[in-house]
Amino acid sequence: MPDTLQLEIVTPEKMVVKDVAQEVQIPGKGGYLGVLPGHAPLITELAIGEIVYKNANGTQRLAVAWGFAEVLPDKVTILAESAEKPAEIDVKRAQEAKTRAEQLLKAGGPDLDYGHAEAALQRAETRLQVAEKK
Amino acid sequence: MANILDIRRRIRSVTNTRQITKAMKMVSAAKLRRAQERALAARPYAQMLTNVLKSLVARTDIYDPETGEPRHPLLVQRPEENVLILVVTGDKGLAGAFNTNILKAATKFLELKHGKNIEIEAVGRKGRDFLRRRYPMAEPRKADSKDAARTTVVAEKVGVLNKVEYSLAAEIAERVIERYSRAEIDSVYLVFNEFKSVIAQRLVVEQILPIEKVGETTVTQAEEMDLEARKHAIEAAKGTGVGLRPPDTHEVDEAAAKFATAPVDYIYEQPPEELFRSLLPKYIGVQIFYALQESVAAEHAARMTAMEAATNNATDMIDSLTLIMNRARQAKITKEIIEIVSGAAAAS
């Protein structure tokens, strides 16, 4: 039985993480999943949320928005539309996006794309959350 | 006989120009290298996405067994009446025939689709300027519109190619997908310059919707680069650190091919159909992103070649001007000697 997981996180622009982890937490669409080495093979879609993993240097966090993950006993591969490390997050921009989305949702109206605004709000909140815990 | 001073001034001016073109060539070479690296870095995602889609196709009933109709709106094929064409050019000129060639290919394709309702989305300032001069701007067509078929420009993206980000491609893709699902358009084509390496490029028209087969691109029109252009490109790439061969992607591709296709029984958190449904739109985004990246790399390569040619021309011009100047100076000296000699002869 393997005692570590190879973790790869890939975005359309580049490979963000290529690391060895002891434990990975993924924001699955149906709720967060904790993955330890030796996990059964699994495929899942990701929601907006944070990926948390433990490597030799401690706990690492990333904010992701939509993705797709494959879990194998010794490997976790994540395709994410975007994955940002705390240092890469523009807190000011996220804050602005949050306010904007909140206002949109509050204003309502027939033209409001509710799903869109909700997703934007969630993305902004996740970013802020990840940036805070750095 | 030309004035020596004037010629000297011209030589100095051409020398200055040569310095600028030489610098521009080196800048383009550096940008090209960066663009190539970026394209390479983007490869795993695109490959993985394509692979997992392919394997999902095998596990999913994408066609309704009773009616034979596809279950995903992006797989539905309708008679082609409303065509959307995305034309990707550069924002800047001074890149030889780069922009002209793309627009020529686009024009040729437009003629081919003549008689249908054609909508154009222009990415890049040069293409926008050209297409706007020829076709009117219009609102995107609604599905129930009864307007007669015509060719219009419906959207433009200018000044965005400096740094190609996925969000740009995602934004274009989102709109395209939405309109296709609402049956406002029946097919979507991308016109762009594909770039494998400095000497392996082609101008392609690629059909991105409807998706005929996942993992395979449908190229409807392609034009390889000619021998002459290739020769110039090789010349220009010399000493810039730009490789002639496409970068080796074998290893990356192999690793990507394993994604989500291991010979094991996966637990699917969501049913395969659902995964397939949410992955398919991403596939369109990836294809557009790929086209944008290739086009940017090709633009830098074209500019590099053009600037190399300009530098060579300047060198030739300096040579011939120097020759003319020396000749003029020689003639002046000879004339002076004759004057002195004949003056002396007259005096004695």
Short mmCIF file of C-alpha atoms in Angstrom, two decimals:
data_model
loop_
_atom_site.label_atom_id
_atom_site.label_comp_id
_atom_site.label_asym_id
_atom_site.label_seq_id
_atom_site.Cartn_x
_atom_site.Cartn_y
_atom_site.Cartn_z
CA MET A 1 0.00 0.00 0.00
CA PRO A 2 1.42 3.40 -0.95
CA ASP A 3 1.97 5.84 1.90
CA THR A 4 2.02 9.03 -0.14
CA LEU A 5 0.05 10.51 -2.98
CA GLN A 6 1.44 12.10 -6.09
CA LEU A 7 -0.52 15.27 -6.58
CA GLU A 8 -0.81 17.11 -9.86
CA ILE A 9 -2.97 20.17 -10.38
CA VAL A 10 -3.28 21.35 -13.96
CA THR A 11 -4.97 24.47 -15.30
CA PRO A 12 -5.43 25.50 -18.94
CA GLU A 13 -2.41 27.75 -18.62
CA LYS A 14 0.09 25.56 -16.82
CA MET A 15 0.81 22.83 -14.32
CA VAL A 16 0.30 24.59 -11.01
CA VAL A 17 1.29 21.87 -8.57
CA LYS A 18 3.39 18.77 -8.93
CA ASP A 19 4.05 17.53 -5.45
CA VAL A 20 3.97 14.61 -3.06
CA ALA A 21 1.21 14.78 -0.49
CA GLN A 22 0.20 12.77 2.53
CA GLU A 23 -3.39 13.85 2.37
CA VAL A 24 -5.57 15.79 -0.04
CA GLN A 25 -8.96 17.41 0.43
CA ILE A 26 -10.99 18.08 -2.71
CA PRO A 27 -14.13 20.19 -3.06
CA GLY A 28 -16.26 17.64 -4.90
CA LYS A 29 -19.52 18.70 -6.40
CA GLY A 30 -21.42 16.66 -3.86
CA GLY A 31 -19.31 17.84 -0.91
CA TYR A 32 -15.71 17.81 0.24
CA LEU A 33 -13.75 14.58 -0.12
CA GLY A 34 -10.75 13.63 1.96
CA VAL A 35 -8.26 11.46 0.11
CA LEU A 36 -5.58 9.36 1.79
CA PRO A 37 -3.08 7.10 0.06
CA GLY A 38 -4.70 3.89 -1.09
CA HIS A 39 -8.05 5.46 -1.91
CA ALA A 40 -10.26 3.59 -4.33
CA PRO A 41 -10.16 4.87 -7.93
CA LEU A 42 -12.65 7.69 -8.28
CA ILE A 43 -13.67 10.36 -10.74
CA THR A 44 -15.51 13.47 -9.71
CA GLU A 45 -16.40 16.93 -10.83
CA LEU A 46 -15.24 19.76 -8.60
CA ALA A 47 -17.25 22.66 -7.30
CA ILE A 48 -15.94 26.08 -6.36
CA GLY A 49 -13.91 25.71 -3.20
CA GLU A 50 -10.49 25.10 -1.78
CA ILE A 51 -8.09 22.25 -2.22
CA VAL A 52 -6.14 21.52 0.92
CA TYR A 53 -3.18 19.17 0.94
CA LYS A 54 -0.40 18.23 3.31
CA ASN A 55 3.12 17.91 2.02
CA ALA A 56 6.54 17.86 3.72
CA ASN A 57 6.31 21.60 4.41
CA GLY A 58 2.93 21.59 6.06
CA THR A 59 -0.57 22.37 4.86
CA GLN A 60 -1.07 24.05 1.49
CA ARG A 61 -4.21 25.64 0.17
CA LEU A 62 -5.47 26.61 -3.27
CA ALA A 63 -8.66 28.25 -4.45
CA VAL A 64 -10.25 26.43 -7.37
CA ALA A 65 -13.19 27.20 -9.58
CA TRP A 66 -14.69 24.26 -11.42
CA GLY A 67 -12.58 21.27 -12.15
CA PHE A 68 -12.37 17.60 -12.57
CA ALA A 69 -10.40 15.13 -10.49
CA GLU A 70 -9.14 11.61 -10.86
CA VAL A 71 -8.17 9.74 -7.71
CA LEU A 72 -6.01 6.62 -7.92
CA PRO A 73 -4.49 4.74 -4.96
CA ASP A 74 -1.16 6.52 -5.35
CA LYS A 75 -2.07 9.54 -7.40
CA VAL A 76 -4.46 12.47 -7.51
CA THR A 77 -4.76 14.48 -10.70
CA ILE A 78 -6.88 17.59 -10.78
CA LEU A 79 -7.91 19.54 -13.84
CA ALA A 80 -9.07 22.93 -12.71
CA GLU A 81 -10.34 25.88 -14.69
CA SER A 82 -8.38 28.06 -12.29
CA ALA A 83 -6.25 27.21 -9.25
CA GLU A 84 -4.61 29.95 -7.26
CA LYS A 85 -2.14 29.81 -4.42
CA PRO A 86 -2.71 32.27 -1.57
CA ALA A 87 0.19 34.44 -2.75
CA GLU A 88 -1.34 34.75 -6.22
CA ILE A 89 -4.73 35.93 -5.05
CA ASP A 90 -5.52 39.57 -5.56
CA VAL A 91 -7.41 40.25 -2.35
CA LYS A 92 -8.60 43.66 -3.44
CA ARG A 93 -10.03 42.34 -6.66
CA ALA A 94 -11.74 39.45 -4.92
CA GLN A 95 -13.22 41.88 -2.40
CA GLU A 96 -14.55 44.03 -5.21
CA ALA A 97 -15.97 41.04 -7.03
CA LYS A 98 -17.67 39.98 -3.83
CA THR A 99 -19.30 43.35 -3.29
CA ARG A 100 -20.38 43.49 -6.91
CA ALA A 101 -21.95 40.05 -6.80
CA GLU A 102 -23.69 40.82 -3.52
CA GLN A 103 -25.16 43.99 -4.94
CA LEU A 104 -26.34 42.17 -8.03
CA LEU A 105 -28.04 39.53 -5.96
CA LYS A 106 -29.64 42.11 -3.72
CA ALA A 107 -30.90 44.21 -6.62
CA GLY A 108 -32.54 41.18 -8.22
CA GLY A 109 -34.75 41.99 -11.19
CA PRO A 110 -35.80 39.97 -14.21
CA ASP A 111 -32.48 40.36 -16.04
CA LEU A 112 -30.43 38.86 -13.25
CA ASP A 113 -28.60 35.68 -14.16
CA TYR A 114 -28.93 34.23 -10.70
CA GLY A 115 -26.63 31.26 -11.19
CA HIS A 116 -23.94 33.47 -12.64
CA ALA A 117 -24.00 35.98 -9.81
CA GLU A 118 -24.13 33.24 -7.20
CA ALA A 119 -21.09 31.53 -8.71
CA ALA A 120 -19.19 34.82 -8.84
CA LEU A 121 -19.95 35.43 -5.19
CA GLN A 122 -18.82 31.95 -4.26
CA ARG A 123 -15.58 32.30 -6.22
CA ALA A 124 -14.79 35.59 -4.54
CA GLU A 125 -15.55 34.23 -1.10
CA THR A 126 -13.35 31.18 -1.64
CA ARG A 127 -10.49 33.35 -2.81
CA LEU A 128 -10.74 35.56 0.24
CA GLN A 129 -10.96 32.55 2.51
CA VAL A 130 -7.85 30.96 1.02
CA ALA A 131 -5.91 34.22 1.03
CA GLU A 132 -6.72 34.76 4.70
CA LYS A 133 -5.33 31.47 5.88
CA LYS A 134 -1.97 31.85 4.21
CA MET B 1 26.30 63.70 -59.76
CA ALA B 2 24.62 63.40 -56.39
CA ASN B 3 25.74 65.49 -53.52
CA ILE B 4 28.16 63.58 -51.29
CA LEU B 5 26.75 65.11 -48.15
CA ASP B 6 23.21 64.03 -49.06
CA ILE B 7 24.29 60.48 -49.69
CA ARG B 8 26.16 60.36 -46.42
CA ARG B 9 23.05 61.55 -44.63
CA ARG B 10 20.96 58.85 -46.26
CA ILE B 11 23.44 56.16 -45.28
CA ARG B 12 23.22 57.31 -41.69
CA SER B 13 19.42 57.21 -41.77
CA VAL B 14 19.31 53.70 -43.26
CA THR B 15 21.83 52.53 -40.65
CA ASN B 16 19.51 53.78 -37.94
CA THR B 17 16.56 51.98 -39.48
CA ARG B 18 18.61 48.80 -39.66
CA GLN B 19 19.34 49.04 -35.98
CA ILE B 20 15.65 49.30 -35.19
CA THR B 21 14.64 46.38 -37.38
CA LYS B 22 17.41 44.29 -35.89
CA ALA B 23 16.21 45.07 -32.38
CA MET B 24 12.62 44.32 -33.35
CA LYS B 25 13.68 40.98 -34.69
CA MET B 26 15.36 40.03 -31.44
CA VAL B 27 12.35 41.19 -29.44
CA SER B 28 10.05 39.09 -31.62
CA ALA B 29 12.33 36.09 -31.21
CA ALA B 30 12.19 36.43 -27.43
CA LYS B 31 8.41 36.82 -27.50
CA LEU B 32 8.11 33.83 -29.77
CA ARG B 33 10.12 31.69 -27.38
CA ARG B 34 7.86 32.75 -24.53
CA ALA B 35 4.74 32.06 -26.56
CA GLN B 36 6.04 28.61 -27.41
CA GLU B 37 6.74 27.86 -23.76
CA ARG B 38 3.27 28.96 -22.82
CA ALA B 39 1.71 26.80 -25.50
CA LEU B 40 3.70 23.87 -24.19
CA ALA B 41 2.61 24.52 -20.62
CA ALA B 42 -1.00 24.51 -21.74
CA ARG B 43 -0.71 21.14 -23.39
CA PRO B 44 -1.35 18.79 -20.45
CA TYR B 45 -4.73 20.33 -19.65
CA ALA B 46 -5.92 20.19 -23.22
CA GLN B 47 -4.72 16.62 -23.67
CA MET B 48 -6.19 15.40 -20.41
CA LEU B 49 -9.52 17.02 -21.08
CA THR B 50 -9.69 15.52 -24.54
CA ASN B 51 -8.71 12.10 -23.29
CA VAL B 52 -11.19 11.97 -20.50
CA LEU B 53 -13.92 13.14 -22.88
CA LYS B 54 -13.01 10.41 -25.31
CA SER B 55 -13.21 7.76 -22.63
CA LEU B 56 -16.51 9.16 -21.40
CA VAL B 57 -17.97 9.03 -24.88
CA ALA B 58 -17.41 5.29 -24.80
CA ARG B 59 -19.30 4.96 -21.52
CA THR B 60 -22.15 7.28 -22.25
CA ASP B 61 -25.24 7.05 -24.34
CA ILE B 62 -24.84 10.30 -26.14
CA TYR B 63 -27.59 9.36 -28.54
CA ASP B 64 -31.11 8.70 -27.49
CA PRO B 65 -31.63 5.02 -28.35
CA GLU B 66 -35.21 5.61 -29.51
CA THR B 67 -34.96 8.71 -31.65
CA GLY B 68 -31.24 8.65 -32.45
CA GLU B 69 -31.02 12.28 -31.38
CA PRO B 70 -27.92 13.44 -29.52
CA ARG B 71 -28.51 14.21 -25.88
CA HIS B 72 -26.20 17.19 -25.67
CA PRO B 73 -27.10 20.45 -27.41
CA LEU B 74 -23.51 20.81 -28.66
CA LEU B 75 -23.72 17.55 -30.59
CA VAL B 76 -26.91 18.42 -32.41
CA GLN B 77 -26.43 18.96 -36.12
CA ARG B 78 -28.76 21.30 -37.94
CA PRO B 79 -28.85 22.30 -41.59
CA GLU B 80 -26.24 25.02 -41.89
CA GLU B 81 -27.98 28.34 -42.41
CA ASN B 82 -26.38 30.58 -39.83
CA VAL B 83 -22.63 30.47 -39.65
CA LEU B 84 -20.38 32.07 -37.07
CA ILE B 85 -16.78 32.64 -38.01
CA LEU B 86 -14.06 33.57 -35.52
CA VAL B 87 -11.17 35.24 -37.31
CA VAL B 88 -7.96 35.46 -35.28
CA THR B 89 -5.40 38.01 -36.49
CA GLY B 90 -2.78 40.14 -34.79
CA ASP B 91 -3.16 43.53 -33.15
CA LYS B 92 -0.12 44.99 -34.83
CA GLY B 93 1.34 45.13 -38.29
CA LEU B 94 4.98 44.93 -39.39
CA ALA B 95 4.69 41.18 -39.56
CA GLY B 96 5.04 40.61 -43.27
CA ALA B 97 2.04 38.98 -44.87
CA PHE B 98 0.79 37.47 -41.61
CA ASN B 99 -2.46 39.40 -41.24
CA THR B 100 -3.08 39.62 -45.00
CA ASN B 101 -2.81 35.86 -45.39
CA ILE B 102 -5.30 35.15 -42.63
CA LEU B 103 -7.76 37.65 -44.05
CA LYS B 104 -7.31 36.18 -47.50
CA ALA B 105 -8.12 32.73 -46.17
CA ALA B 106 -11.10 34.17 -44.29
CA THR B 107 -12.38 35.92 -47.42
CA LYS B 108 -12.04 32.73 -49.41
CA PHE B 109 -14.02 30.88 -46.79
CA LEU B 110 -16.68 33.57 -46.70
CA GLU B 111 -17.14 33.19 -50.44
CA LEU B 112 -17.53 29.47 -49.98
CA LYS B 113 -20.36 30.05 -47.52
CA HIS B 114 -21.95 32.69 -49.71
CA GLY B 115 -25.74 32.80 -49.51
CA LYS B 116 -25.87 31.80 -45.87
CA ASN B 117 -26.28 34.16 -42.98
CA ILE B 118 -22.73 34.78 -41.81
CA GLU B 119 -21.68 36.42 -38.58
CA ILE B 120 -18.07 37.32 -37.92
CA GLU B 121 -16.27 37.71 -34.63
CA ALA B 122 -12.94 39.42 -35.11
CA VAL B 123 -10.11 38.85 -32.65
CA GLY B 124 -7.18 41.19 -33.23
CA ARG B 125 -7.12 44.81 -34.37
CA LYS B 126 -5.88 44.17 -37.93
CA GLY B 127 -8.66 41.74 -38.74
CA ARG B 128 -11.23 43.96 -37.09
CA ASP B 129 -10.21 46.97 -39.17
CA PHE B 130 -10.32 45.02 -42.42
CA LEU B 131 -13.59 43.24 -41.77
CA ARG B 132 -15.33 46.33 -40.45
CA ARG B 133 -14.52 48.15 -43.67
CA ARG B 134 -16.16 45.45 -45.73
CA TYR B 135 -19.10 44.34 -43.63
CA PRO B 136 -21.54 46.22 -41.43
CA MET B 137 -21.63 45.85 -37.67
CA ALA B 138 -24.81 44.25 -36.41
CA GLU B 139 -26.42 42.81 -33.36
CA PRO B 140 -26.08 39.04 -33.08
CA ARG B 141 -29.01 37.36 -34.75
CA LYS B 142 -31.82 36.00 -32.63
CA ALA B 143 -33.10 32.48 -33.22
CA ASP B 144 -36.49 33.64 -34.47
CA SER B 145 -35.15 36.41 -36.69
CA LYS B 146 -36.66 36.60 -40.15
CA ASP B 147 -33.99 38.86 -41.62
CA ALA B 148 -32.54 37.96 -44.99
CA ALA B 149 -29.17 36.22 -45.04
CA ARG B 150 -26.23 38.62 -44.98
CA THR B 151 -22.70 38.96 -43.72
CA THR B 152 -22.13 41.03 -40.59
CA VAL B 153 -19.55 41.62 -37.92
CA VAL B 154 -21.15 40.88 -34.56
CA ALA B 155 -18.31 41.12 -32.08
CA GLU B 156 -14.70 42.14 -31.79
CA LYS B 157 -11.85 41.68 -29.36
CA VAL B 158 -9.04 44.14 -29.75
CA GLY B 159 -5.85 44.59 -27.75
CA VAL B 160 -6.21 41.35 -25.86
CA LEU B 161 -3.49 39.31 -27.52
CA ASN B 162 -0.58 40.79 -25.62
CA LYS B 163 -1.00 38.18 -22.98
CA VAL B 164 -3.35 35.39 -23.91
CA GLU B 165 -5.19 34.18 -20.86
CA TYR B 166 -7.58 31.32 -20.60
CA SER B 167 -10.30 33.60 -19.30
CA LEU B 168 -10.42 35.29 -22.71
CA ALA B 169 -10.97 31.98 -24.49
CA ALA B 170 -13.49 30.95 -21.86
CA GLU B 171 -15.44 34.14 -22.38
CA ILE B 172 -15.60 33.67 -26.16
CA ALA B 173 -16.49 30.01 -25.71
CA GLU B 174 -19.27 30.73 -23.28
CA ARG B 175 -21.02 33.07 -25.69
CA VAL B 176 -20.57 30.71 -28.62
CA ILE B 177 -21.96 27.77 -26.68
CA GLU B 178 -24.93 29.72 -25.44
CA ARG B 179 -25.82 30.90 -28.92
CA TYR B 180 -25.37 27.46 -30.42
CA SER B 181 -27.60 25.89 -27.77
CA ARG B 182 -30.29 28.46 -28.51
CA ALA B 183 -30.05 27.55 -32.21
CA GLU B 184 -29.07 31.09 -33.15
CA ILE B 185 -26.13 29.67 -35.05
CA ASP B 186 -25.77 26.30 -36.75
CA SER B 187 -22.02 26.07 -37.05
CA VAL B 188 -18.89 27.75 -35.74
CA TYR B 189 -15.56 28.01 -37.50
CA LEU B 190 -12.17 29.28 -36.40
CA VAL B 191 -9.84 30.90 -38.93
CA PHE B 192 -6.28 31.12 -37.62
CA ASN B 193 -2.62 30.51 -38.28
CA GLU B 194 -1.57 27.20 -36.80
CA PHE B 195 1.96 27.06 -35.49
CA LYS B 196 3.94 23.88 -34.95
CA SER B 197 7.34 25.46 -35.41
CA VAL B 198 8.92 28.30 -37.36
CA ILE B 199 8.94 26.19 -40.50
CA ALA B 200 5.79 24.17 -39.94
CA GLN B 201 2.78 26.44 -40.04
CA ARG B 202 -0.52 26.43 -41.80
CA LEU B 203 -3.49 28.62 -42.22
CA VAL B 204 -6.52 26.65 -41.19
CA VAL B 205 -10.26 26.93 -41.02
CA GLU B 206 -11.38 24.62 -38.27
CA GLN B 207 -14.92 23.63 -37.50
CA ILE B 208 -15.46 23.70 -33.75
CA LEU B 209 -19.23 23.28 -33.70
CA PRO B 210 -21.08 21.05 -34.18
CA ILE B 211 -18.63 18.60 -32.65
CA GLU B 212 -18.34 15.80 -35.15
CA LYS B 213 -15.99 13.63 -33.20
CA VAL B 214 -14.41 14.33 -29.84
CA GLY B 215 -10.63 14.49 -29.95
CA GLU B 216 -10.45 15.10 -33.67
CA THR B 217 -10.44 18.50 -35.26
CA THR B 218 -12.34 19.00 -38.45
CA VAL B 219 -10.22 21.11 -40.74
CA THR B 220 -12.25 22.39 -43.66
CA GLN B 221 -9.57 24.43 -45.38
CA ALA B 222 -5.81 24.48 -44.95
CA GLU B 223 -2.88 26.18 -46.58
CA GLU B 224 0.68 25.11 -45.92
CA MET B 225 3.49 27.60 -45.91
CA ASP B 226 5.39 27.76 -49.19
CA LEU B 227 9.03 26.89 -49.73
CA GLU B 228 10.16 30.47 -50.14
CA ALA B 229 8.61 31.50 -46.82
CA ARG B 230 10.12 28.49 -45.14
CA LYS B 231 13.58 29.38 -46.42
CA HIS B 232 13.28 32.92 -45.08
CA ALA B 233 12.04 31.62 -41.74
CA ILE B 234 15.05 29.31 -41.37
CA GLU B 235 17.36 32.23 -42.16
CA ALA B 236 15.63 34.42 -39.60
CA ALA B 237 15.65 31.80 -36.84
CA LYS B 238 19.43 31.47 -37.03
CA GLY B 239 21.20 32.79 -33.95
CA THR B 240 18.01 33.66 -32.08
CA GLY B 241 17.70 30.50 -30.03
CA VAL B 242 14.39 29.64 -31.67
CA GLY B 243 14.32 25.98 -32.58
CA LEU B 244 13.17 24.84 -36.00
CA ARG B 245 11.66 21.65 -34.72
CA PRO B 246 8.44 21.61 -32.76
CA PRO B 247 9.17 20.99 -29.08
CA ASP B 248 9.07 17.39 -27.96
CA THR B 249 5.73 16.76 -26.33
CA HIS B 250 5.87 13.01 -26.36
CA GLU B 251 6.36 12.60 -22.62
CA VAL B 252 3.71 15.13 -21.66
CA ASP B 253 1.21 13.58 -24.03
CA GLU B 254 1.86 10.12 -22.74
CA ALA B 255 1.33 11.18 -19.14
CA ALA B 256 -1.82 13.05 -20.13
CA ALA B 257 -3.18 10.05 -21.99
CA LYS B 258 -3.34 8.16 -18.69
CA PHE B 259 -5.62 10.69 -17.08
CA ALA B 260 -8.90 9.16 -15.98
CA THR B 261 -8.46 6.25 -18.37
CA ALA B 262 -6.68 3.74 -16.11
CA PRO B 263 -7.92 0.18 -16.55
CA VAL B 264 -9.72 0.13 -13.22
CA ASP B 265 -13.30 0.44 -12.10
CA TYR B 266 -13.74 4.03 -11.13
CA ILE B 267 -16.29 5.16 -8.65
CA TYR B 268 -18.16 7.91 -10.44
CA GLU B 269 -19.26 10.56 -8.00
CA GLN B 270 -21.56 11.81 -10.72
CA PRO B 271 -23.05 9.70 -13.48
CA PRO B 272 -20.82 9.67 -16.60
CA GLU B 273 -23.54 11.44 -18.58
CA GLU B 274 -23.45 14.35 -16.20
CA LEU B 275 -19.67 14.57 -16.29
CA PHE B 276 -19.77 14.45 -20.03
CA ARG B 277 -22.30 17.22 -20.15
CA SER B 278 -20.21 19.57 -18.02
CA LEU B 279 -16.93 18.68 -19.72
CA LEU B 280 -18.02 19.17 -23.31
CA PRO B 281 -18.31 22.99 -23.12
CA LYS B 282 -14.81 23.15 -21.63
CA TYR B 283 -13.56 21.37 -24.69
CA ILE B 284 -14.71 24.27 -26.87
CA GLY B 285 -12.89 26.70 -24.58
CA VAL B 286 -9.71 24.69 -24.83
CA GLN B 287 -9.89 24.66 -28.61
CA ILE B 288 -10.30 28.42 -28.79
CA PHE B 289 -7.50 28.93 -26.27
CA TYR B 290 -5.26 26.73 -28.39
CA ALA B 291 -6.03 28.72 -31.53
CA LEU B 292 -5.29 32.02 -29.80
CA GLN B 293 -1.96 30.78 -28.51
CA GLU B 294 -0.92 29.36 -31.84
CA SER B 295 -1.87 32.55 -33.60
CA VAL B 296 0.18 34.67 -31.21
CA ALA B 297 3.24 32.46 -31.66
CA ALA B 298 2.82 32.57 -35.44
CA GLU B 299 2.53 36.34 -35.38
CA HIS B 300 5.82 36.70 -33.53
CA ALA B 301 7.47 34.27 -35.92
CA ALA B 302 6.16 36.23 -38.90
CA ARG B 303 7.41 39.48 -37.44
CA MET B 304 10.80 37.94 -36.76
CA THR B 305 11.08 36.83 -40.38
CA ALA B 306 9.86 40.16 -41.71
CA MET B 307 12.34 42.09 -39.60
CA GLU B 308 15.18 39.83 -40.69
CA ALA B 309 14.28 40.61 -44.30
CA ALA B 310 14.11 44.33 -43.53
CA THR B 311 17.53 44.21 -41.88
CA ASN B 312 19.01 42.47 -44.92
CA ASN B 313 17.44 44.99 -47.26
CA ALA B 314 18.88 47.83 -45.22
CA THR B 315 22.34 46.26 -45.40
CA ASP B 316 22.06 45.96 -49.20
CA MET B 317 20.95 49.56 -49.42
CA ILE B 318 23.86 50.78 -47.30
CA ASP B 319 26.28 48.85 -49.52
CA SER B 320 24.97 50.32 -52.72
CA LEU B 321 24.75 53.83 -51.26
CA THR B 322 28.37 53.57 -50.07
CA LEU B 323 29.40 52.58 -53.57
CA ILE B 324 27.59 55.54 -55.08
CA MET B 325 29.12 57.86 -52.52
CA ASN B 326 32.66 56.65 -53.19
CA ARG B 327 32.12 57.02 -56.89
CA ALA B 328 30.89 60.57 -56.44
CA ARG B 329 33.86 61.44 -54.26
CA GLN B 330 36.26 59.93 -56.78
CA ALA B 331 34.64 61.89 -59.60
CA LYS B 332 34.98 65.08 -57.62
CA ILE B 333 38.69 64.49 -56.98
CA THR B 334 39.33 63.68 -60.64
CA LYS B 335 37.54 66.82 -61.67
CA GLU B 336 39.63 68.92 -59.31
CA ILE B 337 42.89 67.43 -60.60
CA ILE B 338 41.86 68.12 -64.19
CA GLU B 339 41.07 71.70 -63.27
CA ILE B 340 44.46 72.18 -61.59
CA VAL B 341 46.36 70.52 -64.44
CA SER B 342 44.59 72.47 -67.16
CA GLY B 343 45.00 75.68 -65.15
CA ALA B 344 48.75 75.03 -64.85
CA ALA B 345 48.97 74.23 -68.57
CA ALA B 346 47.23 77.47 -69.45
CA ALA B 347 49.52 79.50 -67.20
CA SER B 348 52.79 78.13 -68.60
#
